[in-house]
Amino acid sequence: VVAPPTEEIGRDTLKEIRRTANLMQLIAIVEQVPCLSCHVAAKLLRLMNYVIRYVVHYGTVGDVSKPKLQNLKLLSDYTTRYAESMVHLLKLTKDRVLDPSEQILGLEMCRFMSTLVSAAPLLFSVADNPEVKKVGCCPKRSYDVLEAFNAAEVFEAQTVRPCYMTELLHDMSLDKYVAHVEDFLRKHGGLTHEHHISHFEMVDMLTLRNNNNIIQAIFCATTQRMYMLAPSEERPAYTSSEALGRWEPSWENRHPRNPTILWQREYKDVARVYRCYGTQLMALEWRPEAAIEMGTRSKGSADLVGGSNATLYSFHRIAVRDHVAETIEKLSGLSETNRAHLVNDPSIRQELDVASGAQVLAATVAMASSAGGGVFGRQKGLIDTTPHLFVLT
C-alpha cells in the first residue's frame, strides 16, 4: 500500500481494502488474537490511517473514491474498544508505566483518530451543506475537553506540561481558521467545491525582499493547487500587550480576517522537492517557466532564493514537512514519469559539519514564543523573533 510496484496496483489495493465486507473480515481476523500480540492492532490502525489519509491529503486522485461513513464507523468502534482500556492504564501512570507495546498502540490510536476527524467533513458536499465545515471543530465539546485536563491535574494529580497545552490551543486555533480560509479561497482563489485544504501550515520563508529577510507566511496546500498566504499584520485590540509582533492564529478566533494571497501555483510547476536536513526545512525548485512568472507577476515576486528558481521554507511544526513534501510530489503529475522529484538535500548537513567542526547528531529550528520567554527572552527591552537553528553535536 505504501510503496506499491505500480500506481495501478496501489489504487486497486486501496479499493479492495475500502470494501466494507473486506474491512469487516480484516477486523474480525485481528480480533482473534490479543491486541498487543505482534502489534496486530497497531498495524491495522497504521494501515487504515494511510488508507484514509490518502484521500485527505491527495483528494480523489485517479479513481480512488472518498471513504464510506459505514467504514469510518466500524473503525471508530474498533478503536474505541481499546481506547477505553488505554485510558484506564494512563490513569495508573504513578504506579506503572506503559510498556513499549502499549505505547505503540496508544500512539497509533491517537494518529488514527486525528485522521478520522480530518476525513469526516469530506463525506459531505460543502456546496450542499455549508455547515459541514463545523464537523471537525466540535465547539460544543470544548468544555468537556478542558474539564478532562483540569480533572487530571486537580483530582488525579497528573502532570500536564504547560508547553503541551500552549501547543494544543495553538493548533486548535489554526485548524479553526482553516474553515474560514477555505471559504475565502473558494470565493477569491479559484478553489472549487470538490477540492479542500489538505495542509495549512505556518512557515518562515526566506525572501530576497528587504535584504534576505525571513517573513512569516502560511503554506496552504489544497487538493487542487498551492497557495502562499500572508495573514493580516494588524494586531487585534483584544490581544495581550505581552504578545510578540508575530501573527498568532488565536487572533482570528472571534472575528477571522481574510489573508492576502502572495501567490498561487499549480503542482505541475514544481520540478524538485528537497527535504533538507532535520524535520522542518523544505525547498521547492520551480520549473524555469514557472520561476519567470513568479518573478514578474505574483505579489510574492521576490521569494526566489539567491537568484535561483528555488524557495526555502521552515515549518513551525516538526511533524508535517514530510507529509507536505509527499503531497506535492504526488499531485505534481498523473504518473511517476512526469512528477516532481522528491530528494534529500545534503547541503545543509554539510555546512553544519563544517561550521561546527564536529559530528552533527540533530538540528531543529526554533524561535521566540508568543510570551517572549525562554532562551529568546527580553534583553535590553528587545525580543528576538528570528528563527534559530539549534545543532546537537
Short mmCIF file of C-alpha atoms in Angstrom, two decimals:
data_model
loop_
_atom_site.label_atom_id
_atom_site.label_comp_id
_atom_site.label_asym_id
_atom_site.label_seq_id
_atom_site.Cartn_x
_atom_site.Cartn_y
_atom_site.Cartn_z
CA VAL A 1 0.00 0.00 0.00
CA VAL A 2 2.73 2.47 0.96
CA ALA A 3 5.18 1.52 -1.80
CA PRO A 4 3.24 -0.37 -4.49
CA PRO A 5 5.09 -1.76 -7.53
CA THR A 6 2.89 0.35 -9.81
CA GLU A 7 0.31 3.12 -9.39
CA GLU A 8 -2.45 0.86 -10.67
CA ILE A 9 -1.69 -1.87 -8.13
CA GLY A 10 -1.70 0.74 -5.35
CA ARG A 11 -5.12 2.10 -6.34
CA ASP A 12 -6.58 -1.40 -6.71
CA THR A 13 -5.29 -2.32 -3.23
CA LEU A 14 -6.89 0.77 -1.71
CA LYS A 15 -10.21 -0.03 -3.38
CA GLU A 16 -10.19 -3.59 -2.06
CA ILE A 17 -9.37 -2.55 1.49
CA ARG A 18 -12.18 0.02 1.44
CA ARG A 19 -14.82 -2.54 0.59
CA THR A 20 -17.00 -2.86 3.68
CA ALA A 21 -17.07 -6.68 3.55
CA ASN A 22 -13.28 -6.90 3.32
CA LEU A 23 -12.84 -4.41 6.15
CA MET A 24 -15.20 -6.36 8.42
CA GLN A 25 -13.31 -9.58 7.71
CA LEU A 26 -9.99 -7.88 8.40
CA ILE A 27 -11.20 -6.57 11.76
CA ALA A 28 -12.64 -9.98 12.68
CA ILE A 29 -9.32 -11.70 11.93
CA VAL A 30 -7.33 -9.20 14.00
CA GLU A 31 -9.70 -9.55 16.96
CA GLN A 32 -8.99 -13.30 17.12
CA VAL A 33 -5.64 -12.58 18.82
CA PRO A 34 -4.66 -10.29 21.72
CA CYS A 35 -4.34 -6.69 20.55
CA LEU A 36 -0.72 -6.40 21.76
CA SER A 37 0.44 -9.65 20.19
CA CYS A 38 2.93 -8.76 17.44
CA HIS A 39 1.37 -5.26 17.45
CA VAL A 40 -1.53 -6.52 15.32
CA ALA A 41 -3.95 -3.81 16.46
CA ALA A 42 -1.37 -1.07 15.96
CA LYS A 43 -0.53 -2.43 12.49
CA LEU A 44 -4.19 -2.42 11.48
CA LEU A 45 -4.61 1.18 12.66
CA ARG A 46 -1.43 2.22 10.83
CA LEU A 47 -2.74 0.63 7.63
CA MET A 48 -6.18 2.21 7.90
CA ASN A 49 -4.65 5.56 8.80
CA TYR A 50 -2.80 5.56 5.49
CA VAL A 51 -5.88 4.41 3.55
CA ILE A 52 -8.00 7.27 4.94
CA ARG A 53 -5.18 9.84 4.87
CA TYR A 54 -4.72 9.17 1.16
CA VAL A 55 -7.97 11.00 0.34
CA VAL A 56 -7.41 13.70 2.99
CA HIS A 57 -4.02 14.66 1.53
CA TYR A 58 -4.36 13.80 -2.15
CA GLY A 59 -8.09 14.00 -2.82
CA THR A 60 -9.76 11.60 -5.22
CA VAL A 61 -6.70 11.07 -7.41
CA GLY A 62 -7.40 8.65 -10.25
CA ASP A 63 -10.42 6.51 -9.41
CA VAL A 64 -9.89 6.47 -5.63
CA SER A 65 -13.22 7.34 -4.01
CA LYS A 66 -13.98 9.02 -0.70
CA PRO A 67 -14.20 6.79 2.40
CA LYS A 68 -17.63 5.49 3.33
CA LEU A 69 -19.30 6.60 6.55
CA GLN A 70 -20.02 2.96 7.41
CA ASN A 71 -16.33 2.10 7.22
CA LEU A 72 -15.37 5.02 9.44
CA LYS A 73 -18.00 3.89 11.96
CA LEU A 74 -16.57 0.35 12.01
CA LEU A 75 -13.03 1.60 12.57
CA SER A 76 -14.17 4.13 15.16
CA ASP A 77 -15.95 1.44 17.19
CA TYR A 78 -12.90 -0.82 16.91
CA THR A 79 -10.60 1.92 18.20
CA THR A 80 -12.96 2.94 21.00
CA ARG A 81 -12.95 -0.58 22.47
CA TYR A 82 -9.20 -0.42 23.04
CA ALA A 83 -9.15 3.29 23.91
CA GLU A 84 -11.31 2.70 26.99
CA SER A 85 -8.78 0.23 28.36
CA MET A 86 -5.92 2.54 27.45
CA VAL A 87 -7.44 5.44 29.39
CA HIS A 88 -7.59 3.23 32.48
CA LEU A 89 -3.89 2.41 32.10
CA LEU A 90 -2.96 6.05 31.63
CA LYS A 91 -4.56 6.91 34.97
CA LEU A 92 -2.18 4.46 36.66
CA THR A 93 0.99 6.20 35.49
CA LYS A 94 2.15 6.85 39.06
CA ASP A 95 2.05 3.11 39.77
CA ARG A 96 3.22 1.70 36.47
CA VAL A 97 4.45 2.88 33.09
CA LEU A 98 3.21 1.73 29.72
CA ASP A 99 5.32 -0.99 28.15
CA PRO A 100 6.59 -0.46 24.57
CA SER A 101 3.68 -2.40 23.03
CA GLU A 102 1.12 -0.28 24.89
CA GLN A 103 2.91 2.93 23.92
CA ILE A 104 2.91 1.95 20.25
CA LEU A 105 -0.80 1.07 20.35
CA GLY A 106 -1.66 4.35 22.09
CA LEU A 107 0.33 6.34 19.54
CA GLU A 108 -1.36 4.64 16.59
CA MET A 109 -4.80 5.17 18.12
CA CYS A 110 -4.16 8.91 18.50
CA ARG A 111 -2.79 9.19 14.98
CA PHE A 112 -5.75 7.30 13.50
CA MET A 113 -8.40 9.29 15.39
CA SER A 114 -6.79 12.54 14.24
CA THR A 115 -7.01 11.38 10.61
CA LEU A 116 -10.58 10.20 11.18
CA VAL A 117 -11.66 13.65 12.37
CA SER A 118 -9.99 15.24 9.32
CA ALA A 119 -11.78 12.86 6.96
CA ALA A 120 -15.27 13.24 8.42
CA PRO A 121 -16.16 16.56 6.69
CA LEU A 122 -15.10 15.11 3.32
CA LEU A 123 -18.05 12.72 3.37
CA PHE A 124 -20.43 15.57 2.61
CA SER A 125 -20.55 18.24 -0.06
CA VAL A 126 -19.78 21.77 1.08
CA ALA A 127 -21.89 23.13 -1.76
CA ASP A 128 -24.96 21.25 -0.50
CA ASN A 129 -24.31 21.85 3.21
CA PRO A 130 -22.16 24.84 4.21
CA GLU A 131 -22.35 23.81 7.87
CA VAL A 132 -20.28 20.68 7.16
CA LYS A 133 -17.07 22.63 7.83
CA LYS A 134 -18.01 22.64 11.52
CA VAL A 135 -18.00 18.84 11.77
CA GLY A 136 -14.29 18.65 12.55
CA CYS A 137 -14.30 21.50 15.08
CA CYS A 138 -16.93 20.25 17.56
CA PRO A 139 -17.14 23.54 19.51
CA LYS A 140 -19.81 22.10 21.81
CA ARG A 141 -17.24 19.61 23.16
CA SER A 142 -14.59 22.21 24.06
CA TYR A 143 -15.73 22.45 27.69
CA ASP A 144 -15.65 18.66 28.10
CA VAL A 145 -12.08 18.53 26.81
CA LEU A 146 -10.95 21.35 29.11
CA GLU A 147 -12.70 19.70 32.04
CA ALA A 148 -10.81 16.45 31.38
CA PHE A 149 -7.47 18.24 31.58
CA ASN A 150 -8.43 20.13 34.75
CA ALA A 151 -9.73 16.96 36.43
CA ALA A 152 -6.49 15.16 35.59
CA GLU A 153 -4.42 17.94 37.16
CA VAL A 154 -6.53 18.70 40.24
CA PHE A 155 -8.15 15.43 41.27
CA GLU A 156 -5.87 12.78 39.78
CA ALA A 157 -2.59 14.65 40.43
CA GLN A 158 -1.46 14.17 36.84
CA THR A 159 1.13 16.49 35.32
CA VAL A 160 0.12 18.39 32.20
CA ARG A 161 3.05 20.29 30.70
CA PRO A 162 2.23 23.97 30.04
CA CYS A 163 4.05 23.80 26.68
CA TYR A 164 1.74 20.96 25.62
CA MET A 165 -1.38 22.96 26.45
CA THR A 166 0.01 26.00 24.64
CA GLU A 167 0.73 23.98 21.51
CA LEU A 168 -2.67 22.27 21.68
CA LEU A 169 -4.53 25.58 21.87
CA HIS A 170 -2.36 26.97 19.06
CA ASP A 171 -3.16 24.03 16.77
CA MET A 172 -6.86 24.25 17.59
CA SER A 173 -6.92 27.94 16.65
CA LEU A 174 -5.06 27.21 13.42
CA ASP A 175 -7.45 24.41 12.46
CA LYS A 176 -10.42 26.65 13.20
CA TYR A 177 -9.00 29.33 10.90
CA VAL A 178 -8.76 26.76 8.07
CA ALA A 179 -12.55 26.72 7.67
CA HIS A 180 -12.61 30.48 7.13
CA VAL A 181 -9.68 30.45 4.71
CA GLU A 182 -11.23 27.61 2.70
CA ASP A 183 -14.36 29.72 2.15
CA PHE A 184 -12.13 32.67 1.21
CA LEU A 185 -10.24 30.61 -1.39
CA ARG A 186 -13.48 29.34 -2.92
CA LYS A 187 -14.58 32.96 -3.47
CA HIS A 188 -11.28 34.62 -4.40
CA GLY A 189 -8.70 31.89 -5.06
CA GLY A 190 -10.42 29.66 -7.59
CA LEU A 191 -10.77 26.67 -5.25
CA THR A 192 -13.65 24.51 -6.49
CA HIS A 193 -16.15 22.78 -4.21
CA GLU A 194 -14.88 19.28 -4.95
CA HIS A 195 -11.47 20.20 -3.52
CA HIS A 196 -10.37 21.02 0.01
CA ILE A 197 -7.37 22.18 2.03
CA SER A 198 -5.09 19.27 2.91
CA HIS A 199 -2.22 21.17 4.61
CA PHE A 200 -2.33 24.54 6.34
CA GLU A 201 0.99 25.26 7.99
CA MET A 202 2.76 28.31 9.37
CA VAL A 203 6.18 28.71 7.77
CA ASP A 204 9.08 31.13 7.67
CA MET A 205 10.03 31.93 4.09
CA LEU A 206 13.47 33.12 3.01
CA THR A 207 12.97 36.03 0.62
CA LEU A 208 15.15 38.40 -1.38
CA ARG A 209 12.91 41.26 -0.36
CA ASN A 210 14.39 43.59 2.30
CA ASN A 211 17.90 42.14 2.31
CA ASN A 212 17.05 38.45 2.54
CA ASN A 213 14.73 38.86 5.50
CA ILE A 214 12.72 35.90 6.75
CA ILE A 215 8.98 36.58 6.59
CA GLN A 216 6.16 34.68 8.21
CA ALA A 217 3.53 33.18 5.91
CA ILE A 218 1.07 30.30 5.64
CA PHE A 219 1.79 27.45 3.26
CA CYS A 220 -1.63 26.27 2.09
CA ALA A 221 -1.74 23.09 0.03
CA THR A 222 -5.10 22.02 -1.38
CA THR A 223 -6.00 19.02 -3.47
CA GLN A 224 -6.16 21.41 -6.46
CA ARG A 225 -3.16 23.80 -6.17
CA MET A 226 -0.79 25.52 -3.73
CA TYR A 227 -1.16 28.95 -2.14
CA MET A 228 1.20 31.15 -0.15
CA LEU A 229 -0.85 33.33 2.19
CA ALA A 230 0.08 36.32 4.31
CA PRO A 231 -2.08 36.77 7.41
CA SER A 232 -3.21 40.21 8.47
CA GLU A 233 -0.35 42.10 10.13
CA GLU A 234 -2.65 44.34 12.15
CA ARG A 235 -2.89 43.18 15.76
CA PRO A 236 -6.47 42.97 17.09
CA ALA A 237 -7.32 45.22 20.02
CA TYR A 238 -8.10 42.28 22.30
CA THR A 239 -4.63 40.68 22.08
CA SER A 240 -2.31 40.74 25.06
CA SER A 241 0.24 43.54 25.24
CA GLU A 242 2.82 40.89 26.22
CA ALA A 243 2.42 39.06 22.90
CA LEU A 244 5.09 39.36 20.24
CA GLY A 245 4.50 41.16 16.99
CA ARG A 246 4.31 37.89 15.02
CA TRP A 247 0.88 36.75 13.92
CA GLU A 248 -0.86 34.11 16.02
CA PRO A 249 -3.86 32.02 14.84
CA SER A 250 -5.68 32.88 18.08
CA TRP A 251 -6.04 36.42 16.71
CA GLU A 252 -8.64 35.06 14.28
CA ASN A 253 -10.77 33.11 16.76
CA ARG A 254 -13.56 35.66 17.22
CA HIS A 255 -13.59 37.69 14.03
CA PRO A 256 -11.44 35.93 11.41
CA ARG A 257 -9.91 38.18 8.76
CA ASN A 258 -9.06 37.32 5.18
CA PRO A 259 -5.41 36.64 4.37
CA THR A 260 -3.55 38.05 1.38
CA ILE A 261 -2.70 35.66 -1.46
CA LEU A 262 1.02 36.15 -2.17
CA TRP A 263 0.95 33.60 -4.97
CA GLN A 264 -0.91 30.54 -6.16
CA ARG A 265 0.81 27.86 -8.17
CA GLU A 266 -0.09 24.57 -9.80
CA TYR A 267 1.65 21.43 -8.55
CA LYS A 268 2.93 20.75 -12.05
CA ASP A 269 5.09 23.91 -11.76
CA VAL A 270 7.35 22.17 -9.23
CA ALA A 271 10.44 20.46 -10.66
CA ARG A 272 12.01 19.14 -7.44
CA VAL A 273 11.11 18.94 -3.76
CA TYR A 274 14.10 18.96 -1.40
CA ARG A 275 13.86 17.60 2.12
CA CYS A 276 16.67 19.45 3.88
CA TYR A 277 18.48 18.21 6.97
CA GLY A 278 16.25 17.97 10.02
CA THR A 279 12.47 17.74 10.06
CA GLN A 280 11.39 21.33 9.33
CA LEU A 281 13.26 22.66 6.26
CA MET A 282 11.94 22.15 2.73
CA ALA A 283 12.95 23.73 -0.58
CA LEU A 284 10.96 23.82 -3.81
CA GLU A 285 12.70 24.12 -7.17
CA TRP A 286 10.39 25.52 -9.81
CA ARG A 287 10.36 24.78 -13.48
CA PRO A 288 12.01 27.63 -15.45
CA GLU A 289 8.78 28.97 -16.95
CA ALA A 290 7.06 28.98 -13.54
CA ALA A 291 10.02 30.75 -11.89
CA ILE A 292 9.93 33.52 -14.52
CA GLU A 293 6.21 34.05 -13.97
CA MET A 294 6.64 34.14 -10.18
CA GLY A 295 9.34 36.76 -10.52
CA THR A 296 7.24 39.10 -12.67
CA ARG A 297 3.56 38.69 -11.88
CA SER A 298 2.89 37.40 -8.34
CA LYS A 299 2.62 39.56 -5.25
CA GLY A 300 5.29 37.46 -3.62
CA SER A 301 7.60 38.16 -6.53
CA ALA A 302 10.80 38.25 -4.51
CA ASP A 303 10.66 34.86 -2.81
CA LEU A 304 13.27 33.15 -5.02
CA VAL A 305 16.43 32.34 -3.07
CA GLY A 306 19.81 33.58 -4.19
CA GLY A 307 18.60 34.48 -7.68
CA SER A 308 17.81 30.83 -8.39
CA ASN A 309 14.46 29.25 -9.16
CA ALA A 310 14.11 27.73 -5.67
CA THR A 311 12.34 28.77 -2.46
CA LEU A 312 13.19 27.72 1.10
CA TYR A 313 10.60 27.18 3.84
CA SER A 314 10.92 26.39 7.54
CA PHE A 315 7.82 24.75 9.02
CA HIS A 316 6.88 25.67 12.57
CA ARG A 317 5.57 22.19 13.35
CA ILE A 318 8.18 19.46 13.18
CA ALA A 319 5.97 16.55 12.08
CA VAL A 320 4.38 17.95 8.91
CA ARG A 321 7.23 18.67 6.48
CA ASP A 322 7.41 15.14 5.10
CA HIS A 323 3.63 14.92 4.59
CA VAL A 324 3.58 18.22 2.71
CA ALA A 325 6.53 17.15 0.53
CA GLU A 326 4.86 13.84 -0.32
CA THR A 327 1.61 15.61 -1.21
CA ILE A 328 3.39 17.99 -3.60
CA GLU A 329 5.23 15.10 -5.22
CA LYS A 330 2.05 13.03 -5.57
CA LEU A 331 -0.08 15.80 -7.11
CA SER A 332 2.59 17.21 -9.43
CA GLY A 333 1.81 14.62 -12.14
CA LEU A 334 -0.51 11.77 -13.03
CA SER A 335 2.34 9.24 -13.24
CA GLU A 336 5.79 8.82 -11.74
CA THR A 337 7.48 9.73 -15.03
CA ASN A 338 6.20 13.32 -15.10
CA ARG A 339 6.12 14.10 -11.38
CA ALA A 340 8.43 16.34 -9.39
CA HIS A 341 11.45 14.55 -7.94
CA LEU A 342 11.41 14.15 -4.15
CA VAL A 343 15.02 14.11 -2.95
CA ASN A 344 17.02 14.60 0.24
CA ASP A 345 19.32 17.64 0.10
CA PRO A 346 22.67 17.11 1.87
CA SER A 347 23.87 20.71 1.51
CA ILE A 348 22.71 22.00 4.92
CA ARG A 349 24.14 18.96 6.69
CA GLN A 350 27.50 19.53 5.01
CA GLU A 351 27.50 23.19 6.02
CA LEU A 352 26.71 22.27 9.62
CA ASP A 353 29.59 19.78 9.69
CA VAL A 354 31.99 22.48 8.51
CA ALA A 355 30.64 25.21 10.81
CA SER A 356 30.53 23.08 13.97
CA GLY A 357 33.75 21.16 13.39
CA ALA A 358 32.15 18.08 14.97
CA GLN A 359 29.78 15.29 14.09
CA VAL A 360 26.23 16.62 13.85
CA LEU A 361 23.62 14.42 15.52
CA ALA A 362 20.47 16.51 15.08
CA ALA A 363 19.25 20.01 14.24
CA THR A 364 15.97 21.85 14.75
CA VAL A 365 14.60 25.33 14.07
CA ALA A 366 13.13 27.30 16.97
CA MET A 367 12.04 30.86 17.68
CA ALA A 368 10.67 33.02 20.45
CA SER A 369 7.35 32.01 21.95
CA SER A 370 4.34 34.31 21.97
CA ALA A 371 5.17 35.20 25.57
CA GLY A 372 8.72 36.21 24.70
CA GLY A 373 10.29 33.96 27.31
CA GLY A 374 12.82 31.14 27.32
CA VAL A 375 16.19 31.40 25.62
CA PHE A 376 14.84 34.23 23.45
CA GLY A 377 13.69 36.29 26.42
CA ARG A 378 13.83 40.04 26.64
CA GLN A 379 17.30 41.53 26.56
CA LYS A 380 17.57 45.30 26.98
CA GLY A 381 13.92 45.64 26.03
CA LEU A 382 14.29 43.73 22.74
CA ILE A 383 12.78 40.40 21.71
CA ASP A 384 14.47 38.36 19.01
CA THR A 385 11.83 36.71 16.82
CA THR A 386 14.30 35.46 14.20
CA PRO A 387 14.30 31.65 13.79
CA HIS A 388 17.46 30.00 15.11
CA LEU A 389 18.93 26.64 14.15
CA PHE A 390 19.89 24.55 17.17
CA VAL A 391 22.52 21.93 16.41
CA LEU A 392 23.32 18.93 18.61
CA THR A 393 26.83 17.51 18.09
#
